Amino acid sequence: MNKDQVKGRIDEAKGNVKEIAGKLVGNEDLEQEGTLQKAAGKVESAYGDLKADIKKVIQGK
């Protein structure tokens, strides 16, 4: 795993926690912040996955 994959997955998890916490306490701002953070984490994770795939192709694995 590269740093983008790790950071993206961590941000996804943090966003998920914020989203759930926002729903539980009725805080729509926190819920929306969590949704956005989760989406950003997915994008970063996907970018890291793409980088890893390209690296494998270049190395011939």
CSV table of C-alpha atoms in Angstrom, one decimal:
chain,number,residue,atom,x,y,z
A,1,MET,CA,0.0,0.0,0.0
A,2,ASN,CA,1.2,3.5,-0.8
A,3,LYS,CA,0.7,6.6,1.3
A,4,ASP,CA,-2.3,7.8,-0.8
A,5,GLN,CA,-4.1,4.5,-0.3
A,6,VAL,CA,-3.5,4.5,3.4
A,7,LYS,CA,-4.4,8.2,3.9
A,8,GLY,CA,-7.5,7.8,1.7
A,9,ARG,CA,-8.8,4.8,3.7
A,10,ILE,CA,-8.1,6.6,7.0
A,11,ASP,CA,-10.1,9.6,5.8
A,12,GLU,CA,-12.9,7.3,4.7
A,13,ALA,CA,-13.1,5.8,8.1
A,14,LYS,CA,-13.0,9.3,9.8
A,15,GLY,CA,-15.7,10.5,7.5
A,16,ASN,CA,-17.8,7.5,8.3
A,17,VAL,CA,-17.5,8.1,12.0
A,18,LYS,CA,-18.4,11.8,11.6
A,19,GLU,CA,-21.4,10.9,9.5
A,20,ILE,CA,-22.7,8.4,11.9
A,21,ALA,CA,-22.1,10.7,14.9
A,22,GLY,CA,-23.9,13.6,13.1
A,23,LYS,CA,-26.9,11.3,12.5
A,24,LEU,CA,-26.9,10.2,16.1
A,25,VAL,CA,-26.8,13.6,17.7
A,26,GLY,CA,-28.9,15.3,14.9
A,27,ASN,CA,-26.1,17.6,13.8
A,28,GLU,CA,-26.6,18.0,10.0
A,29,ASP,CA,-23.3,20.0,9.6
A,30,LEU,CA,-21.3,17.2,11.2
A,31,GLU,CA,-23.1,14.6,9.1
A,32,GLN,CA,-22.4,16.5,5.9
A,33,GLU,CA,-18.8,17.1,6.8
A,34,GLY,CA,-18.4,13.3,7.4
A,35,THR,CA,-20.0,12.6,4.0
A,36,LEU,CA,-17.6,15.0,2.3
A,37,GLN,CA,-14.6,13.6,4.1
A,38,LYS,CA,-15.6,10.0,3.3
A,39,ALA,CA,-16.0,10.9,-0.4
A,40,ALA,CA,-12.6,12.7,-0.5
A,41,GLY,CA,-11.0,9.6,1.2
A,42,LYS,CA,-12.5,7.4,-1.5
A,43,VAL,CA,-11.0,9.6,-4.2
A,44,GLU,CA,-7.6,9.6,-2.6
A,45,SER,CA,-7.7,5.9,-2.1
A,46,ALA,CA,-8.7,5.3,-5.7
A,47,TYR,CA,-5.8,7.6,-6.8
A,48,GLY,CA,-3.4,5.5,-4.7
A,49,ASP,CA,-4.8,2.3,-6.2
A,50,LEU,CA,-4.3,3.7,-9.7
A,51,LYS,CA,-0.7,4.6,-8.8
A,52,ALA,CA,-0.1,1.1,-7.5
A,53,ASP,CA,-1.6,-0.4,-10.6
A,54,ILE,CA,0.6,1.8,-12.9
A,55,LYS,CA,3.7,0.9,-10.9
A,56,LYS,CA,2.9,-2.8,-11.3
A,57,VAL,CA,2.5,-2.4,-15.0
A,58,ILE,CA,5.8,-0.5,-15.3
A,59,GLN,CA,7.6,-3.1,-13.3
A,60,GLY,CA,6.0,-5.9,-15.3
A,61,LYS,CA,4.2,-7.7,-12.5
